Tab-separated table of C-alpha atoms in Angstrom:
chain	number	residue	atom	x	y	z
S	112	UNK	CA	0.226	43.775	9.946
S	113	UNK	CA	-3.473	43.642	9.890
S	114	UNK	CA	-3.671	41.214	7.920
S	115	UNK	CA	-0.700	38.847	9.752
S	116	UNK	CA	-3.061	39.511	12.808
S	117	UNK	CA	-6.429	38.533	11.082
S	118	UNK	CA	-4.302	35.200	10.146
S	119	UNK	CA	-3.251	34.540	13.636
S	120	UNK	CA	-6.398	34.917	14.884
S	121	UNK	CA	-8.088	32.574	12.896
S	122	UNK	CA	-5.289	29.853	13.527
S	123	UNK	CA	-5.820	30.206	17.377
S	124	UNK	CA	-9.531	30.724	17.320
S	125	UNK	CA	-9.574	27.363	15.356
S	126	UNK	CA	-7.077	25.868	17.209
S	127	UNK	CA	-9.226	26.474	20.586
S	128	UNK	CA	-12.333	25.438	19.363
S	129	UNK	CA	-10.930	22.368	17.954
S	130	UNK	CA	-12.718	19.345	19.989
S	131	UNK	CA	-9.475	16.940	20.065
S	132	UNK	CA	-11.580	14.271	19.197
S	133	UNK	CA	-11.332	11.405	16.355
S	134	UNK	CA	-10.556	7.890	15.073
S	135	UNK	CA	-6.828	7.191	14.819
S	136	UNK	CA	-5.028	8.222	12.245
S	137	UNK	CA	-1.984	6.601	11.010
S	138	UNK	CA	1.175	5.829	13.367
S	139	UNK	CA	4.517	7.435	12.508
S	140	UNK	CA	7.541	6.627	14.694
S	141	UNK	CA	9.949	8.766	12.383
S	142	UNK	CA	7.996	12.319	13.013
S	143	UNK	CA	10.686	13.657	13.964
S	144	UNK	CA	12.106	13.556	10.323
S	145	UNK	CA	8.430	14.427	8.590
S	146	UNK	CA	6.830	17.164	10.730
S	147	UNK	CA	4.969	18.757	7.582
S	148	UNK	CA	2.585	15.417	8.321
S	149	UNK	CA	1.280	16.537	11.734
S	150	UNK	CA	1.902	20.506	11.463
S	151	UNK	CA	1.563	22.727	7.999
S	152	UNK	CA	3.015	25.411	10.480
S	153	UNK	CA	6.291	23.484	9.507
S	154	UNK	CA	6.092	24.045	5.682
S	155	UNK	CA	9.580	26.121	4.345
S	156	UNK	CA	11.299	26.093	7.649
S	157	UNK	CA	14.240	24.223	7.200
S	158	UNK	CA	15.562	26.942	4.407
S	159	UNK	CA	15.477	24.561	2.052
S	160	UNK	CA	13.743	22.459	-0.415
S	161	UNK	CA	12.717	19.611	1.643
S	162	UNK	CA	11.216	16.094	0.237
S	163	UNK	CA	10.985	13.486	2.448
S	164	UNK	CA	9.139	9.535	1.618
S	165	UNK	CA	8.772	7.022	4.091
S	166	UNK	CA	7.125	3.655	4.580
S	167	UNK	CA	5.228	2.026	7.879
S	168	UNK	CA	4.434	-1.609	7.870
S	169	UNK	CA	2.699	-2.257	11.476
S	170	UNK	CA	2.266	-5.410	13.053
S	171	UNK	CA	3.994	-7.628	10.425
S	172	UNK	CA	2.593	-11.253	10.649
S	173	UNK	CA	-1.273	-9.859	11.476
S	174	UNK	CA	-3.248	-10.233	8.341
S	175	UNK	CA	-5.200	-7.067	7.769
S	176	UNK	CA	-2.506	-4.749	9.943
S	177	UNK	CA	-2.040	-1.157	8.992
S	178	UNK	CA	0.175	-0.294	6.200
S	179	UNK	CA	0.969	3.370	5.394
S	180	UNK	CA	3.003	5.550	2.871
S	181	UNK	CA	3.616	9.175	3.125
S	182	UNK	CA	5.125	11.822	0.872
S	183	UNK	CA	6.101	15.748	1.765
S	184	UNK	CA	8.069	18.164	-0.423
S	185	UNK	CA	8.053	21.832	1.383
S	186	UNK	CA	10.247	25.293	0.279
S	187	UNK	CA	10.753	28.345	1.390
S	188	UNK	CA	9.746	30.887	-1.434
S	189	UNK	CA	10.131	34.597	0.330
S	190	UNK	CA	13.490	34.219	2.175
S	191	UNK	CA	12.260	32.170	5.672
S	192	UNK	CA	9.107	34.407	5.791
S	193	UNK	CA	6.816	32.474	3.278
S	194	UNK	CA	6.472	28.918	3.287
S	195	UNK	CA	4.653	26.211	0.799
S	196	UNK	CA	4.268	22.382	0.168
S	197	UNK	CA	2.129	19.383	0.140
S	198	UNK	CA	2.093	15.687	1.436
S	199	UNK	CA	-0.207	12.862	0.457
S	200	UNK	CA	-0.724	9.657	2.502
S	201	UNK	CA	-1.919	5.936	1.991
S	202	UNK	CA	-3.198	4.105	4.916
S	203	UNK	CA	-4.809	0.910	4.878
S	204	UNK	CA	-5.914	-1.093	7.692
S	205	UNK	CA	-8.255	-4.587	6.751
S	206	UNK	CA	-11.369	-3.524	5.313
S	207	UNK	CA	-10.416	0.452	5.426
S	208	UNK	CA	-8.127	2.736	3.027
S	209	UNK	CA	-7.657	6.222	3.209
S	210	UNK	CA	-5.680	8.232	0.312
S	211	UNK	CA	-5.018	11.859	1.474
S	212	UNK	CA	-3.530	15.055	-0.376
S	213	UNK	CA	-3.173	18.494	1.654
S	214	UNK	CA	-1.453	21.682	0.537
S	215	UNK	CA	0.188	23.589	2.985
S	216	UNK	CA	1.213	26.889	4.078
S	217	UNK	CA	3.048	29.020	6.562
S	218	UNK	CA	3.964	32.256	7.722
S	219	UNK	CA	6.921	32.820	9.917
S	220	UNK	CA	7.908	35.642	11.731
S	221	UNK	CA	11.490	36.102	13.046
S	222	UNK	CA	11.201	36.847	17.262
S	223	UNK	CA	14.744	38.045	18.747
S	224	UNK	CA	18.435	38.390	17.292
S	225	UNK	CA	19.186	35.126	18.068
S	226	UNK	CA	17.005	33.743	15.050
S	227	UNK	CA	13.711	32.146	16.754
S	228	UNK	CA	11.201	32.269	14.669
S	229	UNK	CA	7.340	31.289	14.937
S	230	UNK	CA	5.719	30.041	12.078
S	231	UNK	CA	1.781	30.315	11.687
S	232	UNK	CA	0.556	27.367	9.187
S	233	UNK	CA	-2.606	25.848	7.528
S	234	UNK	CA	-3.218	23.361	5.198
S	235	UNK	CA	-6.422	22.490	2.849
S	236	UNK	CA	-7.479	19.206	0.818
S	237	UNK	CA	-9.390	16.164	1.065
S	238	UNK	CA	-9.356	12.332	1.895
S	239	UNK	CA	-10.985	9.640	-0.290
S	240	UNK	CA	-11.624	6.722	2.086
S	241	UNK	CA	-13.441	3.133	0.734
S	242	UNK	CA	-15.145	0.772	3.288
S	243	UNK	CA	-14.359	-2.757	1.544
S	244	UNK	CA	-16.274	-5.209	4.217
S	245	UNK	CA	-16.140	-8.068	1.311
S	246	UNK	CA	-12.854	-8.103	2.149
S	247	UNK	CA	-13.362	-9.341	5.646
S	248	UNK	CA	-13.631	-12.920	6.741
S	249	UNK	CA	-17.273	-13.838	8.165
S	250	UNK	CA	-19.419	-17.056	9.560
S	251	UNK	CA	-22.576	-15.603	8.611
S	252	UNK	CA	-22.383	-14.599	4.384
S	253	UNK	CA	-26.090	-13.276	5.321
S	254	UNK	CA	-24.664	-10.330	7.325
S	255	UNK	CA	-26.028	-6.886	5.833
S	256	UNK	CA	-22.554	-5.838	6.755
S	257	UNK	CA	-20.878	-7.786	4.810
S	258	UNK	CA	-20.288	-7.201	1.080
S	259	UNK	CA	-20.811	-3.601	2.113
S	260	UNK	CA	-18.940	-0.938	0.136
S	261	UNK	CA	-18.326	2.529	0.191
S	262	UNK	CA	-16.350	5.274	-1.188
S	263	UNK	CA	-15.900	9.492	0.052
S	264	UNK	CA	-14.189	11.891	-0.988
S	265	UNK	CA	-14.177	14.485	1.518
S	266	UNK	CA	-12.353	18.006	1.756
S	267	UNK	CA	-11.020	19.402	4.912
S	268	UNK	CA	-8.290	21.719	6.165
S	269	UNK	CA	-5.818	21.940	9.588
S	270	UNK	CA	-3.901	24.040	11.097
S	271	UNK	CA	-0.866	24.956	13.167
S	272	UNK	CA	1.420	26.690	15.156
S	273	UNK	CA	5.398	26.783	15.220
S	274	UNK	CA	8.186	27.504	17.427
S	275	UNK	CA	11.994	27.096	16.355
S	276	UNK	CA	15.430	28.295	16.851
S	277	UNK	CA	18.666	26.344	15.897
S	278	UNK	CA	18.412	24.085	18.968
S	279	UNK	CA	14.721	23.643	19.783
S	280	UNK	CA	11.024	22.818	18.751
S	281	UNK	CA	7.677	23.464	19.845
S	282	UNK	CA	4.444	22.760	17.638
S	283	UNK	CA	0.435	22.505	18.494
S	284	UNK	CA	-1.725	21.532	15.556
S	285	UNK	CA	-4.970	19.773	14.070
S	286	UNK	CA	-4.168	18.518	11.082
S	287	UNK	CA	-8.213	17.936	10.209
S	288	UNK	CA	-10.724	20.086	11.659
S	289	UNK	CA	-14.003	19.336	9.882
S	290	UNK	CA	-15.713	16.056	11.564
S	291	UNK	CA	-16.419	14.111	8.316
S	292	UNK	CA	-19.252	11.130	8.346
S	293	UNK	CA	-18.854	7.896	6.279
S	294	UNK	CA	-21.374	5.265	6.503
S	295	UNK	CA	-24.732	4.071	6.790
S	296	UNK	CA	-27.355	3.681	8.866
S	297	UNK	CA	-27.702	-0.342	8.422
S	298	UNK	CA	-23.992	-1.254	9.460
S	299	UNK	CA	-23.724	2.771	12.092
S	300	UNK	CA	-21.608	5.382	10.921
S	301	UNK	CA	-18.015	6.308	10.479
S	302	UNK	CA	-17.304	9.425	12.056
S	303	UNK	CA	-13.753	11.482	11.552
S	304	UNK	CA	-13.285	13.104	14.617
S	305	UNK	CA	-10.605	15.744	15.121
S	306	UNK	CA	-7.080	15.180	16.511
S	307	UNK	CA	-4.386	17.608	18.741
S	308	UNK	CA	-0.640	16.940	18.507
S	309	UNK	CA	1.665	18.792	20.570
S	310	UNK	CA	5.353	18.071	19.545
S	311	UNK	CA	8.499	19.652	21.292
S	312	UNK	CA	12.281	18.872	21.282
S	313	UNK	CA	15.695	20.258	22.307
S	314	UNK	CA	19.032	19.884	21.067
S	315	UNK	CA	21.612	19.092	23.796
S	316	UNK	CA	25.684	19.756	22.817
S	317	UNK	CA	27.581	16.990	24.674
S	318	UNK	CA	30.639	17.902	23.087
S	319	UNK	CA	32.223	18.498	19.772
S	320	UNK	CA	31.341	14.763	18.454
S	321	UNK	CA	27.687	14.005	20.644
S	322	UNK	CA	24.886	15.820	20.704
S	323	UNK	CA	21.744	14.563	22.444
S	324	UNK	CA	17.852	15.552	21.618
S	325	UNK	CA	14.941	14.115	23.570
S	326	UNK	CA	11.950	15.165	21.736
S	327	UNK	CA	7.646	13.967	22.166
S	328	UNK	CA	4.620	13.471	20.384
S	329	UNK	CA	1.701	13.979	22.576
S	330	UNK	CA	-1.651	13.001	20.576
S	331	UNK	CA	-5.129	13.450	22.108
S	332	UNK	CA	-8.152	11.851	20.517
S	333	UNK	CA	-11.649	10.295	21.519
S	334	UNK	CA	-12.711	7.613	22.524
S	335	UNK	CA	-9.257	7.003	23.555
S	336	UNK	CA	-6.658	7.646	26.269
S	337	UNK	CA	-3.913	10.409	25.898
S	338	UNK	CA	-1.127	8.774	24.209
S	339	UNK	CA	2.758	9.859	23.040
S	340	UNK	CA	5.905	9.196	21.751
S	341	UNK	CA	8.737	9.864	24.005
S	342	UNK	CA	11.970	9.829	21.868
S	343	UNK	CA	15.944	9.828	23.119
S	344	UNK	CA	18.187	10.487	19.544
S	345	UNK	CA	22.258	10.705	19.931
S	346	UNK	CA	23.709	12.847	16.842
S	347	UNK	CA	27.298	11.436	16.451
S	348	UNK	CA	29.783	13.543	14.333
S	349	UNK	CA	26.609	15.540	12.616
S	350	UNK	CA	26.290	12.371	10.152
S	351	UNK	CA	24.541	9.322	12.655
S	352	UNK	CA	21.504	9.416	15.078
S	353	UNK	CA	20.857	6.821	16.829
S	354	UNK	CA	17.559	6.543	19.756
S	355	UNK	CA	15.189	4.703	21.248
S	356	UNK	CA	11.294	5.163	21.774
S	357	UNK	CA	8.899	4.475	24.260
S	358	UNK	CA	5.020	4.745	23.021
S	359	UNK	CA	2.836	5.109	26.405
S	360	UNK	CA	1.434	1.592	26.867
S	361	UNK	CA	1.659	0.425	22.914
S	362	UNK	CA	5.434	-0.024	22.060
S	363	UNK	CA	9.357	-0.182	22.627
S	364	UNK	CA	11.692	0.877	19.720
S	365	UNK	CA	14.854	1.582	18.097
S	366	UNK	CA	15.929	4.052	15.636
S	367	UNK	CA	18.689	5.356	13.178
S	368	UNK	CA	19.424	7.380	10.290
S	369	UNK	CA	22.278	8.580	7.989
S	370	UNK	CA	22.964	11.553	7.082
S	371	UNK	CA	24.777	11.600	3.553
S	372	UNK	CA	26.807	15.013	2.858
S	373	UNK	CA	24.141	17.493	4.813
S	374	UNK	CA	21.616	16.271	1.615
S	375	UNK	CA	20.386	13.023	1.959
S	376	UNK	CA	18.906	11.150	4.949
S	377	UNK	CA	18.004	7.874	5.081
S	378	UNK	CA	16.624	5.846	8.411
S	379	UNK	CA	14.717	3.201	9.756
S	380	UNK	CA	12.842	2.203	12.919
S	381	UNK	CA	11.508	-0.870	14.777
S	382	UNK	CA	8.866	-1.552	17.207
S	383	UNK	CA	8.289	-4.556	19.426
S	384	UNK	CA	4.130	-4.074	21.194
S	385	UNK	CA	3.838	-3.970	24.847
S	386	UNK	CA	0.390	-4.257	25.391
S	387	UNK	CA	-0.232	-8.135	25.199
S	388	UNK	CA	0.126	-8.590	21.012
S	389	UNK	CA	2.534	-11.815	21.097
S	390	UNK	CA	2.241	-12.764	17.974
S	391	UNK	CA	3.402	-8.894	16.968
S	392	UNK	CA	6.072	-8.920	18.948
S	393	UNK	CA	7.982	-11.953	16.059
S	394	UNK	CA	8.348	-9.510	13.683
S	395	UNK	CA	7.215	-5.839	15.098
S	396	UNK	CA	6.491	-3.290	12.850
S	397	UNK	CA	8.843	-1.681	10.656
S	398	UNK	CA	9.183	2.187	9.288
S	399	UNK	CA	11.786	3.336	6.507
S	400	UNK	CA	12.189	6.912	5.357
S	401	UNK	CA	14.441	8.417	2.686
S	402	UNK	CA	14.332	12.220	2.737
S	403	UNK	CA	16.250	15.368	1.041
S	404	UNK	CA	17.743	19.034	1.706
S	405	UNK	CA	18.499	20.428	-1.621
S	406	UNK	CA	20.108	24.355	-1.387
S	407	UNK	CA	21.160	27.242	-3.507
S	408	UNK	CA	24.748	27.365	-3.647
S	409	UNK	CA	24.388	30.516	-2.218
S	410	UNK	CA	23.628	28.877	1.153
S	411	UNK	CA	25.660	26.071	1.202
S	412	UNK	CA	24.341	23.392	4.309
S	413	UNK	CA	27.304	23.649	6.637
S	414	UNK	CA	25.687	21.495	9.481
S	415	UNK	CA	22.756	19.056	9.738
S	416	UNK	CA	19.587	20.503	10.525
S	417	UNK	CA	18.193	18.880	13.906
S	418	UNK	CA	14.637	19.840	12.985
């Protein structure tokens, strides 16, 4: 117990000293379906062995716009107690690329009869970044910006809290809390700032075909207003969702996803812009994910999980 309460302390003591501060980091309009990106408080509790891949391709038309890939695998390796996994990213956005790689961990500890559990999680790794400006278009060749290159590697670690029970959700985390630099003093510097997410959903029972979950992504940075996601899913005969989003002053979407014998997920999103991008709003920006629930067959899947 001592040392569960050593563990917790250190989450929330980083947690509160966290400034919620950074550049953006990469947009994800399937988070509901990849938690483990945002939260290593979510690592192992699903019950299962959980891999999930997915694909963002923003802004499609708009040379340069962000393009992202993302990979999680997570497991539960002490009954739902002790949890483990990794996820790796790719973002790239003109002249900028980030490659990450975090492991993660969690701790879960069950709360009443009725199975609600909160999970204590942290995660630890680095990000290799390059700053390619000779990939940018310029007037002026004689620029000391341009032609500039550089390339970090730079460790850092986050950290999170969970909340779950069958039918709801509620998460805080910083996924990076160190403030990495990345630059020069010629061109000004690069600084990695850190971020807050607060996440929270609830599972609604219409009847015995519907059920209904509303669920957010609040995300604080600096430099920048308060943003989040504001979801609306329908679950129809535990094998279809089907939603809509609504990203505070950014973008309008649609959603979907199949669930394939309580194993295999696959779903997609679209996004038109709302803030003025006309050009964006041809083609939108476009999100795929594929993900996986492999069990024991001691503990057969019997229903979909909603988280």
């Amino acid at each position: 117990m001592k040392k569960l309460g050593l563990m917790v302390s250190l989450i929330l003591l980083s947690l509160c000293r966290a400034d919620v501060f950074s550049q953006t980091e990469e947009q994800v309009s399937l988070y509901m379906f990849n938690p483990l990106l945002f939260n290593p408080a979510y690592a192992g509790t699903r019950g299962s062995i959980n891999l999930v891949a997915s694909g963002r391709f923003q802004w499609v038309g708009f040379e340069g716009a962000p393009r992202s890939q993302f990979l999680s695998f997570s497991a539960p390796v002490v009954g739902q107690s002790l949890g483990l996994g990794f996820h790796l990213s790719n973002d790239q956005i003109g002249a900028r690329s980030r490659t990450s790689a975090f492991a993660d961990i969690s701790y879960s500890i069950k709360l009443n009869r009725r199975d609600h559990r909160l999970a204590f999680g942290m995660s630890g790794g680095a990000d290799w970044q390059v700053y390619n400006f000779s990939r940018l278009y310029t007037t002026d060749p004689g620029d000391p910006a341009y032609g500039y290159y550089a390339s970090r590697v730079r460790p850092n670690f986050g950290a999170g809290i969970y909340y779950y029970g069958e039918r709801h959700y509620f998460g805080i985390s910083v996924p990076r809390m160190l403030r990495n630099r990345l630059g020069n003093q010629d061109i000004g510097e690069n600084l990695q700032r850190r971020h807050f997410y607060v996440t929270a959903g609830y599972v609604f029972k219409i009847n015995s075909v519907v059920d209904f979950k509303p669920s957010t992504l609040v995300k604080i940075s600096e430099n920048a207003p308060l943003t989040f996601d504001l979801n609306a899913n329908f679950l129809f005969h535990k094998t279809l969702w089907v939603g809509a989003m609504y990203r505070f002053h950014e973008a309008v979407g649609l959603n979907m996803a199949v669930i394939v014998k309580n194993t295999v997920s696959i779903g997609y999103a679209f996004e038109l812009p709302v803030n003025g991008m006309v050009n964006a709003r041809q083609w939108g920006s476009h999100e795929i994910m594929v993900g996986f629930d492999l069990r024991t067959k001691k503990k057969p899947v019997r229903s979909p999980r909603y988280f």
